[in-house]
Every structure is written in structure tokens, then in C-alpha cells.
Amino acid sequence: MASSASSRLSLVSRHLNDSSPDSPAMSSQEPHAALLIPGPIEFEDAVLQAMSHYSESHVGAPFVSVFGEALSMLRKLFQTSNPASQPFVISGSGTLGWDQVAANLAEPGDEVLVLHTGYFADSFADCFDTYGVKATQLKAPIGDRPQPDQIEKALKEKKYKLITITHVDTSTGVLSDIKAVSELVHRVSPETLVVVDGVCSVGSEEIRFDDWGIDVVLTASQKGIGCPAGLSILMASGRAIETFKDRKTKPTSYFGSWKNWLPSTVMQNYEAKKPSYFATPSPQLVRALHTSLTHILASPLDQRFARQNEVSQRVKQTVKSLGLKQLAEKPENQANGMTAIYLPEGVAATQVLPSLLKKGVIFAGGLHKEIATKYIRFGHMGVSVMDPKRDDIDRALAALNESLSDAGYKA
Ligand SMILES: *Cc1c(COP(=O)(O)O)cnc(C)c1O
């Protein structure tokens, strides 16, 4: 692997600026640097090809059938067989999932508890504030997560309508133990809904929606699911839907209102293969989603998560052997789909990122505002990890090593 990685490396950097169609690592796509940021990620050819479907009616039988199948496949991806669970696929990015939660499950004046493991909790809290919902953040030091006793104490202090957990915080690479937090919430504050921001985890981290008693997982198309950006994807439990139906006030959004998208109307009709309309969906994106879900579900999910873990371990071992530290120091805090890596003293992201690009690899800079310039982020999700014909990860590790040496760093 290692030797083929370095020869491939020079091959790819040579190919970067030409349009030779035979790039070995990139199949039928135009040669390009491997996009290894924590979303968007690399696409499979078949997913891109699904997008070039001729124009079709959003209420025509062929599209309605594809949409219906995609919704049913989402139940499998989230591991829910409870018929009361309700999937939603709405045009928008992952952020729209926050709006859906804040506008449909909380009412103005409600209290919610936001577990903070990085940047994305601040934004979710800000979203609640926009809808007049009072968010209390429980913060952990950078690279860590709130501890069970702190969460228990917070839940006993106040009655919270819901709690939010960022499954993987994309700014820090911190993984949360959503199973344990959900158990804790059910024990200490059983009425509180358990809401998971899974934008950077669905597809690369295990999620057992029913078994773990989760009420909402919200995600997007462009991260672990491996589709172009543009879809807000959400699974709600029967309990969440009942909470919505029991609202005393109207939903505080129009486009995002579940009243418009709910069971008796649009989403359930699609799943029953009946045409329905509220706000035009994107047939091309839904076809891309259908294709990627079909591929993801072609193998057992356990195998997928085991492979994600194996590759993640390899990345983390290499990072360690280069003498570098992760933001998430404790192994149990480390995500399987990305790694946030502190740069060595004296090496700047503005040196390393362009150098990586020259070697055919794109990483992301830091996002956590207190330390943004001190680290870089490596996304290892989806096809780059799962397709045995691709060597994106090995090339990235070799390129990281070389870029650091180029910057004068010695491990
Ligand atoms: C990317 C991300 C979001 C926001 O998703 P967009 O598609 O950029 O709107 C929210 N939460 C987490 C954890 C993310 O990684």
C-alpha cells in the first residue's frame, strides 16, 4: 500500500492540471484532487450519473416511486422499524434540520438543553434563539464532551422540552455517546425529547434509532451519505410527531412546518407511492439520494461501520506516529469519519493546506473560533473509505507527511 501510495501521489499531482480521462483513482470523473474535508465528500460515479436524469414531473409515477423508496431506505439507514417513525427529505442543507426542530418541536418560551462539543452547538443554540426558544448550553473544554454527571445535574435543575447532542462535531472531530446520553435522559427526565444533530455522523457512525430511544436525527445529503449538498434529511420518532401534534401554538415556520410535510399529507403519500405536493422537490437530488442509499444498504451496516472504524484507526495511528495531537485526545471522544489534527508549533495551516492541494488532496482548515488557525481537519467518510479500488486515504496520509516535511517539520 505505502509504495503504491507514493507513486500514485506523483501521478495524481501530475494529473491535477490536465484533463486526461484515465486518472486511475477517479474513475469516469474528470481528474481532480480528492476532496477529504468533513463534507461535502467525494461522490460515486453512479450518484453523479443519477443527477443527469432527464427532466421529469415531481408528481409523475416514476419520480414518486423513487422518492418513496428513498424514504423507506432511510428507515433502514437509521435502523428504525417502528412504523410511527417518520422520515422527512426536504430541499435545503443540514441547517434546515435545526429550523425544523426549533419550529416544530419547541414552542416560544420553551427551555432546551444543548450539549456543546464545538462550533455546531453554538449555531444550533442560535437557531433556537431565532424562534424564541431558550437554549442553555452545557459546555465542555475543547476536544472533550459534557460528562454524564453534569448532564444529569442539568436535567434535574430544570424541565427541558428537548436536549440536543451533536453526534460528531465537525469543528472538533469529537464524537458523542448518543446511546448513553439517551439512556440517561430517559432515566432522569423521561419527557425530554432526544434530538441528535447527525449531519456529520449519519453514514459513518452507528445509529440505532429505535434501540437507543432517539426522537430526532437530523442530517444532510453531502456528508457521510455521499450525495451532492441540497437535502435536509430527518427522522422523527412517533413521540416527536405526537409532541408536534400537541403544540399549543402554531409552528413558527412556513416552509419548514411539519403541518405541510407531515404524514397525512406529503411525506406519507410519497412513501405510499401516491403523488402529492407541497413545495417542489428536486427530482435529480432525490434520485442521487436513492442511488447512494441503495449502495450504502447493499452491504450490512455493521460492516460499513467496522470499515469506517478500521480506516479511522489507521489515520489516527499515523497522526500519532507523526508526533501530532488530535483535538479529541481521549479515544472514546474520537469520531470515525473525520480527524481534527493540531499542527506542530510553527507550522501554519496556510502553508500546509496549499501544499496538500499540490499533492492532490484537499483538507479543511480549523473551524473552532478559539483555535481555528492551529489545526486542520481530515474527513474520511463514504466512498473514499468504502471503495477498495480507491486509495484516497493512503495518498492523503502520505501527502500529510510530505507537506509537514516541506514545512520544515521533523516527526
Ligand atoms: C455541516 C454540519 C451542519 C450544517 O449543515 P449544512 O449542510 O452546512 O447546513 C450542522 N451540524 C453539523 C454537525 C455539521 O457537520
CSV table of C-alpha atoms and ligand atoms in Angstrom, one decimal:
chain,number,residue,atom,x,y,z
A,1,MET,CA,0.0,0.0,0.0
A,2,ALA,CA,2.6,2.5,1.1
A,3,SER,CA,4.8,2.3,-2.0
A,4,SER,CA,1.8,2.4,-4.4
A,5,ALA,CA,0.6,5.4,-2.4
A,6,SER,CA,3.7,7.4,-3.1
A,7,SER,CA,3.9,6.5,-6.8
A,8,ARG,CA,0.2,7.3,-7.1
A,9,LEU,CA,0.9,10.5,-5.4
A,10,SER,CA,3.2,11.8,-8.1
A,11,LEU,CA,0.8,10.5,-10.7
A,12,VAL,CA,-2.1,12.5,-9.3
A,13,SER,CA,-0.1,15.7,-8.8
A,14,ARG,CA,0.9,15.4,-12.4
A,15,HIS,CA,-2.7,14.9,-13.4
A,16,LEU,CA,-4.1,17.8,-11.4
A,17,ASN,CA,-3.9,20.3,-14.1
A,18,ASP,CA,-4.6,18.2,-17.1
A,19,SER,CA,-7.8,16.7,-18.4
A,20,SER,CA,-6.5,13.2,-19.0
A,21,PRO,CA,-9.6,11.0,-18.7
A,22,ASP,CA,-7.7,8.0,-17.3
A,23,SER,CA,-7.0,9.0,-13.8
A,24,PRO,CA,-6.8,5.6,-12.1
A,25,ALA,CA,-8.1,6.7,-8.8
A,26,MET,CA,-11.0,8.8,-10.0
A,27,SER,CA,-12.9,6.6,-12.4
A,28,SER,CA,-15.0,8.4,-15.0
A,29,GLN,CA,-14.8,11.8,-13.3
A,30,GLU,CA,-12.6,14.5,-14.5
A,31,PRO,CA,-9.2,14.2,-12.7
A,32,HIS,CA,-9.4,16.3,-9.5
A,33,ALA,CA,-7.8,16.5,-6.1
A,34,ALA,CA,-9.5,14.1,-3.6
A,35,LEU,CA,-12.0,16.1,-1.5
A,36,LEU,CA,-11.3,14.9,2.0
A,37,ILE,CA,-13.0,17.6,4.1
A,38,PRO,CA,-15.7,16.8,6.6
A,39,GLY,CA,-18.3,17.3,3.8
A,40,PRO,CA,-19.1,17.6,1.0
A,41,ILE,CA,-17.2,14.4,0.3
A,42,GLU,CA,-16.3,12.5,-2.9
A,43,PHE,CA,-19.2,11.1,-4.9
A,44,GLU,CA,-19.6,7.8,-6.6
A,45,ASP,CA,-19.9,8.0,-10.3
A,46,ALA,CA,-23.4,6.4,-10.1
A,47,VAL,CA,-24.6,9.1,-7.8
A,48,LEU,CA,-23.4,11.8,-10.2
A,49,GLN,CA,-24.9,10.0,-13.1
A,50,ALA,CA,-28.3,9.8,-11.3
A,51,MET,CA,-28.3,13.6,-11.3
A,52,SER,CA,-28.2,13.7,-15.1
A,53,HIS,CA,-31.7,12.2,-15.4
A,54,TYR,CA,-33.8,14.0,-17.9
A,55,SER,CA,-36.4,16.4,-16.5
A,56,GLU,CA,-39.4,14.8,-15.1
A,57,SER,CA,-42.6,15.7,-13.3
A,58,HIS,CA,-42.3,15.8,-9.5
A,59,VAL,CA,-45.8,14.3,-9.3
A,60,GLY,CA,-45.2,11.7,-12.1
A,61,ALA,CA,-45.3,8.0,-11.1
A,62,PRO,CA,-41.6,7.2,-11.8
A,63,PHE,CA,-40.3,10.0,-9.5
A,64,VAL,CA,-42.9,9.4,-6.8
A,65,SER,CA,-41.8,5.8,-6.7
A,66,VAL,CA,-38.1,6.7,-6.4
A,67,PHE,CA,-38.9,9.2,-3.6
A,68,GLY,CA,-41.0,6.6,-1.8
A,69,GLU,CA,-38.2,4.1,-2.0
A,70,ALA,CA,-35.7,6.6,-0.7
A,71,LEU,CA,-37.8,7.3,2.3
A,72,SER,CA,-38.2,3.6,3.1
A,73,MET,CA,-34.4,3.1,2.7
A,74,LEU,CA,-33.8,5.9,5.2
A,75,ARG,CA,-35.7,3.8,7.8
A,76,LYS,CA,-33.1,1.1,7.2
A,77,LEU,CA,-30.2,3.5,7.4
A,78,PHE,CA,-31.4,4.9,10.7
A,79,GLN,CA,-32.3,1.4,11.9
A,80,THR,CA,-35.9,2.0,12.7
A,81,SER,CA,-38.6,-0.4,12.0
A,82,ASN,CA,-41.2,1.3,14.1
A,83,PRO,CA,-44.0,2.4,11.7
A,84,ALA,CA,-44.6,5.5,13.8
A,85,SER,CA,-41.2,6.9,12.9
A,86,GLN,CA,-41.4,9.5,10.2
A,87,PRO,CA,-38.7,10.3,7.7
A,88,PHE,CA,-38.5,13.8,6.0
A,89,VAL,CA,-36.5,14.8,2.9
A,90,ILE,CA,-36.8,18.5,2.2
A,91,SER,CA,-34.8,20.7,-0.1
A,92,GLY,CA,-32.3,22.6,1.9
A,93,SER,CA,-29.0,22.0,3.7
A,94,GLY,CA,-28.4,20.4,7.1
A,95,THR,CA,-29.1,23.6,8.8
A,96,LEU,CA,-32.8,23.3,7.8
A,97,GLY,CA,-32.9,20.4,10.2
A,98,TRP,CA,-32.2,22.8,13.1
A,99,ASP,CA,-35.0,25.0,11.9
A,100,GLN,CA,-37.4,22.0,11.6
A,101,VAL,CA,-36.6,21.1,15.2
A,102,ALA,CA,-36.9,24.6,16.6
A,103,ALA,CA,-40.1,25.5,14.6
A,104,ASN,CA,-42.0,22.2,15.1
A,105,LEU,CA,-40.9,20.6,18.4
A,106,ALA,CA,-40.3,23.6,20.6
A,107,GLU,CA,-42.7,26.5,21.3
A,108,PRO,CA,-41.6,30.1,22.0
A,109,GLY,CA,-40.6,30.3,25.7
A,110,ASP,CA,-39.7,26.6,25.9
A,111,GLU,CA,-36.4,25.6,27.5
A,112,VAL,CA,-34.0,23.3,25.7
A,113,LEU,CA,-30.6,21.9,26.7
A,114,VAL,CA,-27.8,22.0,24.1
A,115,LEU,CA,-24.8,19.8,24.7
A,116,HIS,CA,-21.7,21.6,23.4
A,117,THR,CA,-18.8,19.8,21.8
A,118,GLY,CA,-17.9,22.6,19.4
A,119,TYR,CA,-19.0,25.2,16.8
A,120,PHE,CA,-22.2,23.5,15.8
A,121,ALA,CA,-23.8,23.6,19.2
A,122,ASP,CA,-23.4,27.4,19.3
A,123,SER,CA,-25.2,27.6,15.9
A,124,PHE,CA,-28.0,25.3,17.0
A,125,ALA,CA,-28.5,27.4,20.1
A,126,ASP,CA,-28.6,30.5,18.0
A,127,CYS,CA,-31.2,28.8,15.8
A,128,PHE,CA,-33.4,28.2,18.9
A,129,ASP,CA,-33.0,31.8,19.9
A,130,THR,CA,-34.3,32.9,16.5
A,131,TYR,CA,-37.5,31.1,17.2
A,132,GLY,CA,-37.9,32.5,20.7
A,133,VAL,CA,-36.8,29.2,22.4
A,134,LYS,CA,-34.4,29.4,25.4
A,135,ALA,CA,-31.3,27.3,24.8
A,136,THR,CA,-29.0,26.5,27.7
A,137,GLN,CA,-25.6,25.3,26.6
A,138,LEU,CA,-23.7,22.7,28.6
A,139,LYS,CA,-20.1,23.2,27.5
A,140,ALA,CA,-17.0,21.0,27.7
A,141,PRO,CA,-13.4,22.0,27.2
A,142,ILE,CA,-12.2,21.9,23.5
A,143,GLY,CA,-11.8,18.3,22.4
A,144,ASP,CA,-14.0,16.9,25.2
A,145,ARG,CA,-17.7,16.4,25.8
A,146,PRO,CA,-20.1,17.1,28.7
A,147,GLN,CA,-19.9,14.3,31.3
A,148,PRO,CA,-22.9,12.2,32.4
A,149,ASP,CA,-22.9,13.6,35.9
A,150,GLN,CA,-23.0,17.2,34.5
A,151,ILE,CA,-25.8,16.3,32.1
A,152,GLU,CA,-27.8,14.6,34.9
A,153,LYS,CA,-27.4,17.6,37.2
A,154,ALA,CA,-28.6,20.0,34.4
A,155,LEU,CA,-31.6,17.8,33.6
A,156,LYS,CA,-32.6,17.8,37.3
A,157,GLU,CA,-32.3,21.6,37.6
A,158,LYS,CA,-34.9,22.5,35.0
A,159,LYS,CA,-37.5,20.8,32.8
A,160,TYR,CA,-36.3,20.8,29.3
A,161,LYS,CA,-38.5,20.2,26.3
A,162,LEU,CA,-35.7,18.7,24.4
A,163,ILE,CA,-32.0,18.0,24.6
A,164,THR,CA,-29.7,18.3,21.6
A,165,ILE,CA,-26.5,16.3,21.1
A,166,THR,CA,-24.1,16.8,18.2
A,167,HIS,CA,-23.2,13.3,17.3
A,168,VAL,CA,-19.9,14.3,15.7
A,169,ASP,CA,-19.0,18.0,16.0
A,170,THR,CA,-17.4,18.8,12.7
A,171,SER,CA,-15.3,21.6,14.1
A,172,THR,CA,-13.5,19.4,16.7
A,173,GLY,CA,-14.0,15.8,15.5
A,174,VAL,CA,-15.5,15.0,18.9
A,175,LEU,CA,-17.8,12.0,19.0
A,176,SER,CA,-20.7,12.0,21.5
A,177,ASP,CA,-22.1,8.8,23.1
A,178,ILE,CA,-25.7,9.3,22.0
A,179,LYS,CA,-26.7,5.9,23.3
A,180,ALA,CA,-25.5,6.7,26.8
A,181,VAL,CA,-26.9,10.2,26.8
A,182,SER,CA,-30.3,9.0,25.5
A,183,GLU,CA,-30.4,6.3,28.3
A,184,LEU,CA,-29.6,9.0,30.9
A,185,VAL,CA,-32.3,11.3,29.6
A,186,HIS,CA,-34.9,8.5,29.6
A,187,ARG,CA,-34.0,7.7,33.2
A,188,VAL,CA,-33.7,11.3,34.6
A,189,SER,CA,-36.1,13.3,32.5
A,190,PRO,CA,-38.3,10.9,30.5
A,191,GLU,CA,-40.4,13.6,28.9
A,192,THR,CA,-37.4,15.4,27.3
A,193,LEU,CA,-37.1,14.6,23.6
A,194,VAL,CA,-33.7,13.4,22.5
A,195,VAL,CA,-32.5,15.2,19.4
A,196,VAL,CA,-29.3,14.3,17.6
A,197,ASP,CA,-27.5,16.5,15.1
A,198,GLY,CA,-26.2,13.7,12.9
A,199,VAL,CA,-25.1,15.9,9.9
A,200,CYS,CA,-21.5,14.7,10.2
A,201,SER,CA,-22.3,11.2,11.5
A,202,VAL,CA,-25.0,9.5,9.6
A,203,GLY,CA,-23.4,7.0,7.3
A,204,SER,CA,-20.2,6.8,9.2
A,205,GLU,CA,-21.2,6.3,12.8
A,206,GLU,CA,-23.6,3.6,14.1
A,207,ILE,CA,-27.1,5.0,14.9
A,208,ARG,CA,-29.8,2.7,16.3
A,209,PHE,CA,-32.8,5.0,16.3
A,210,ASP,CA,-35.3,2.6,17.9
A,211,ASP,CA,-33.0,0.7,20.2
A,212,TRP,CA,-31.4,3.8,21.6
A,213,GLY,CA,-34.7,5.7,22.1
A,214,ILE,CA,-33.9,8.6,19.9
A,215,ASP,CA,-36.6,11.1,18.9
A,216,VAL,CA,-34.9,13.0,16.1
A,217,VAL,CA,-31.8,12.5,14.0
A,218,LEU,CA,-31.3,15.3,11.5
A,219,THR,CA,-28.7,15.2,8.7
A,220,ALA,CA,-27.8,16.4,5.2
A,221,SER,CA,-27.1,14.7,1.9
A,222,GLN,CA,-23.4,15.8,1.4
A,223,LYS,CA,-21.5,14.3,4.3
A,224,GLY,CA,-21.5,10.6,5.2
A,225,ILE,CA,-24.3,9.9,2.8
A,226,GLY,CA,-22.2,11.0,-0.1
A,227,CYS,CA,-24.6,13.0,-2.2
A,228,PRO,CA,-24.4,16.5,-3.5
A,229,ALA,CA,-25.5,19.1,-1.0
A,230,GLY,CA,-29.1,20.2,-1.1
A,231,LEU,CA,-31.2,17.9,1.0
A,232,SER,CA,-32.2,18.2,4.6
A,233,ILE,CA,-32.9,14.7,5.9
A,234,LEU,CA,-34.6,14.0,9.2
A,235,MET,CA,-36.1,11.0,11.1
A,236,ALA,CA,-38.7,11.8,13.8
A,237,SER,CA,-40.0,9.3,16.3
A,238,GLY,CA,-43.7,8.7,16.9
A,239,ARG,CA,-43.2,10.6,20.2
A,240,ALA,CA,-41.8,13.6,18.4
A,241,ILE,CA,-44.7,13.6,16.0
A,242,GLU,CA,-47.1,13.4,18.9
A,243,THR,CA,-45.3,16.3,20.6
A,244,PHE,CA,-45.7,18.3,17.3
A,245,LYS,CA,-49.4,17.5,17.1
A,246,ASP,CA,-49.9,18.5,20.8
A,247,ARG,CA,-48.5,22.0,20.2
A,248,LYS,CA,-50.5,24.8,21.7
A,249,THR,CA,-49.1,27.4,19.3
A,250,LYS,CA,-48.6,27.2,15.5
A,251,PRO,CA,-45.4,26.1,14.0
A,252,THR,CA,-43.1,29.1,13.7
A,253,SER,CA,-42.0,28.4,10.1
A,254,TYR,CA,-43.9,28.1,6.8
A,255,PHE,CA,-41.6,26.2,4.5
A,256,GLY,CA,-40.3,24.0,7.4
A,257,SER,CA,-43.6,23.4,9.0
A,258,TRP,CA,-44.4,19.7,9.5
A,259,LYS,CA,-48.0,20.6,9.1
A,260,ASN,CA,-47.2,21.0,5.5
A,261,TRP,CA,-44.9,18.0,5.1
A,262,LEU,CA,-46.5,15.5,7.5
A,263,PRO,CA,-47.9,12.0,7.4
A,264,SER,CA,-51.4,12.7,6.3
A,265,THR,CA,-50.0,14.9,3.5
A,266,VAL,CA,-46.8,14.8,1.6
A,267,MET,CA,-44.2,12.5,3.1
A,268,GLN,CA,-46.5,9.6,3.8
A,269,ASN,CA,-48.1,9.9,0.4
A,270,TYR,CA,-44.7,9.7,-1.3
A,271,GLU,CA,-43.8,6.6,0.7
A,272,ALA,CA,-47.2,5.1,-0.3
A,273,LYS,CA,-46.2,6.0,-3.9
A,274,LYS,CA,-49.0,8.5,-4.2
A,275,PRO,CA,-48.4,11.8,-5.9
A,276,SER,CA,-48.5,14.8,-3.5
A,277,TYR,CA,-47.4,18.3,-3.5
A,278,PHE,CA,-46.1,20.8,-1.1
A,279,ALA,CA,-43.2,22.9,-2.5
A,280,THR,CA,-41.4,21.3,-5.5
A,281,PRO,CA,-38.8,18.7,-4.5
A,282,SER,CA,-35.6,18.3,-6.6
A,283,PRO,CA,-36.1,15.1,-8.6
A,284,GLN,CA,-32.4,15.0,-9.5
A,285,LEU,CA,-31.2,15.2,-5.9
A,286,VAL,CA,-33.7,12.7,-4.8
A,287,ARG,CA,-32.5,10.3,-7.5
A,288,ALA,CA,-28.9,10.8,-6.3
A,289,LEU,CA,-30.0,10.1,-2.8
A,290,HIS,CA,-31.8,7.0,-3.9
A,291,THR,CA,-28.7,5.8,-5.7
A,292,SER,CA,-26.4,6.4,-2.7
A,293,LEU,CA,-28.8,4.8,-0.2
A,294,THR,CA,-29.1,1.7,-2.5
A,295,HIS,CA,-25.3,1.4,-2.5
A,296,ILE,CA,-24.9,2.0,1.2
A,297,LEU,CA,-27.6,-0.6,2.1
A,298,ALA,CA,-26.2,-3.2,-0.3
A,299,SER,CA,-23.9,-4.4,2.4
A,300,PRO,CA,-24.7,-4.9,6.1
A,301,LEU,CA,-24.4,-1.6,8.0
A,302,ASP,CA,-22.3,-3.2,10.7
A,303,GLN,CA,-19.6,-3.9,8.0
A,304,ARG,CA,-19.7,-0.3,7.0
A,305,PHE,CA,-19.2,1.0,10.5
A,306,ALA,CA,-16.4,-1.6,11.1
A,307,ARG,CA,-14.6,-0.4,8.0
A,308,GLN,CA,-15.0,3.2,9.0
A,309,ASN,CA,-13.5,2.4,12.3
A,310,GLU,CA,-10.6,0.5,10.8
A,311,VAL,CA,-9.7,3.3,8.5
A,312,SER,CA,-10.2,5.9,11.2
A,313,GLN,CA,-7.8,4.0,13.5
A,314,ARG,CA,-5.2,3.9,10.7
A,315,VAL,CA,-5.5,7.6,10.2
A,316,LYS,CA,-5.2,8.2,14.0
A,317,GLN,CA,-2.2,5.9,14.3
A,318,THR,CA,-0.4,7.7,11.5
A,319,VAL,CA,-1.2,11.1,13.0
A,320,LYS,CA,0.3,9.8,16.3
A,321,SER,CA,3.3,8.4,14.6
A,322,LEU,CA,3.9,11.8,13.0
A,323,GLY,CA,4.1,13.2,16.5
A,324,LEU,CA,0.8,15.1,16.1
A,325,LYS,CA,-2.1,15.5,18.5
A,326,GLN,CA,-5.8,15.4,17.9
A,327,LEU,CA,-8.2,17.9,19.3
A,328,ALA,CA,-10.1,14.9,20.7
A,329,GLU,CA,-7.4,13.3,22.8
A,330,LYS,CA,-9.4,10.6,24.6
A,331,PRO,CA,-10.1,7.6,22.3
A,332,GLU,CA,-13.7,7.4,23.2
A,333,ASN,CA,-14.2,11.0,22.1
A,334,GLN,CA,-12.8,10.4,18.6
A,335,ALA,CA,-15.1,10.3,15.6
A,336,ASN,CA,-14.7,7.6,12.9
A,337,GLY,CA,-15.5,9.8,9.9
A,338,MET,CA,-13.0,12.6,10.5
A,339,THR,CA,-9.9,13.6,12.4
A,340,ALA,CA,-9.1,17.2,13.7
A,341,ILE,CA,-5.3,17.5,13.9
A,342,TYR,CA,-3.3,20.1,15.7
A,343,LEU,CA,-0.4,21.4,13.6
A,344,PRO,CA,3.1,21.4,15.0
A,345,GLU,CA,4.3,24.6,16.6
A,346,GLY,CA,5.5,27.0,13.9
A,347,VAL,CA,3.7,25.3,11.0
A,348,ALA,CA,0.7,27.2,9.7
A,349,ALA,CA,-2.5,25.9,8.0
A,350,THR,CA,-1.9,28.5,5.3
A,351,GLN,CA,1.4,26.5,4.5
A,352,VAL,CA,0.1,23.0,4.8
A,353,LEU,CA,-3.3,23.2,3.0
A,354,PRO,CA,-1.9,24.6,-0.3
A,355,SER,CA,0.9,22.1,-0.1
A,356,LEU,CA,-1.6,19.2,0.3
A,357,LEU,CA,-3.6,20.6,-2.6
A,358,LYS,CA,-0.5,20.4,-4.8
A,359,LYS,CA,-0.2,16.8,-3.9
A,360,GLY,CA,-3.8,16.1,-4.9
A,361,VAL,CA,-5.5,16.2,-1.5
A,362,ILE,CA,-7.9,18.7,0.0
A,363,PHE,CA,-8.2,19.0,3.7
A,364,ALA,CA,-10.2,21.7,5.7
A,365,GLY,CA,-8.8,24.4,7.9
A,366,GLY,CA,-9.9,24.8,11.6
A,367,LEU,CA,-13.4,26.0,12.4
A,368,HIS,CA,-13.5,26.3,16.2
A,369,LYS,CA,-13.1,30.0,16.6
A,370,GLU,CA,-10.7,30.0,19.6
A,371,ILE,CA,-8.1,27.8,17.9
A,372,ALA,CA,-9.1,28.0,14.2
A,373,THR,CA,-5.6,28.7,12.9
A,374,LYS,CA,-3.9,25.9,14.9
A,375,TYR,CA,-5.4,22.8,13.3
A,376,ILE,CA,-6.6,21.1,10.2
A,377,ARG,CA,-9.5,18.7,9.5
A,378,PHE,CA,-9.3,15.5,7.5
A,379,GLY,CA,-12.7,14.0,6.5
A,380,HIS,CA,-12.6,10.2,5.9
A,381,MET,CA,-16.1,9.2,5.0
A,382,GLY,CA,-18.1,7.5,2.3
A,383,VAL,CA,-16.6,6.3,-1.0
A,384,SER,CA,-13.0,7.3,-0.2
A,385,VAL,CA,-13.2,4.8,2.7
A,386,MET,CA,-15.5,2.2,1.4
A,387,ASP,CA,-14.3,1.6,-2.1
A,388,PRO,CA,-11.4,-0.8,-2.1
A,389,LYS,CA,-10.3,0.5,-5.6
A,390,ARG,CA,-9.6,3.9,-4.2
A,391,ASP,CA,-6.5,4.9,-2.3
A,392,ASP,CA,-7.6,8.4,-1.3
A,393,ILE,CA,-6.8,7.8,2.4
A,394,ASP,CA,-3.3,6.4,1.8
A,395,ARG,CA,-2.5,9.2,-0.6
A,396,ALA,CA,-3.7,11.7,2.0
A,397,LEU,CA,-1.6,10.3,4.8
A,398,ALA,CA,1.5,10.3,2.5
A,399,ALA,CA,0.8,13.8,1.4
A,400,LEU,CA,0.3,15.0,5.0
A,401,ASN,CA,3.7,13.5,5.9
A,402,GLU,CA,5.4,15.2,2.9
A,403,SER,CA,3.7,18.5,3.4
A,404,LEU,CA,4.8,18.7,7.0
A,405,SER,CA,8.4,17.9,6.0
A,406,ASP,CA,8.2,20.5,3.3
A,407,ALA,CA,7.2,23.0,6.0
A,408,GLY,CA,10.4,22.0,7.9
A,409,TYR,CA,8.8,19.8,10.5
A,410,LYS,CA,10.5,16.6,11.6
A,411,ALA,CA,8.4,14.0,13.4
B,1,LIG,C1,-22.3,20.5,8.3
B,1,LIG,C2,-23.0,20.5,9.6
B,1,LIG,C3,-24.2,21.2,9.9
B,1,LIG,C4,-24.7,22.2,8.9
B,1,LIG,O1,-25.1,21.6,7.7
B,1,LIG,P1,-25.2,22.4,6.3
B,1,LIG,O2,-25.5,21.4,5.3
B,1,LIG,O3,-23.8,23.1,6.2
B,1,LIG,O4,-26.3,23.4,6.5
B,1,LIG,C5,-24.8,21.1,11.1
B,1,LIG,N1,-24.3,20.3,12.0
B,1,LIG,C6,-23.2,19.6,11.8
B,1,LIG,C7,-22.7,18.7,12.9
B,1,LIG,C8,-22.5,19.7,10.6
B,1,LIG,O5,-21.3,19.0,10.5
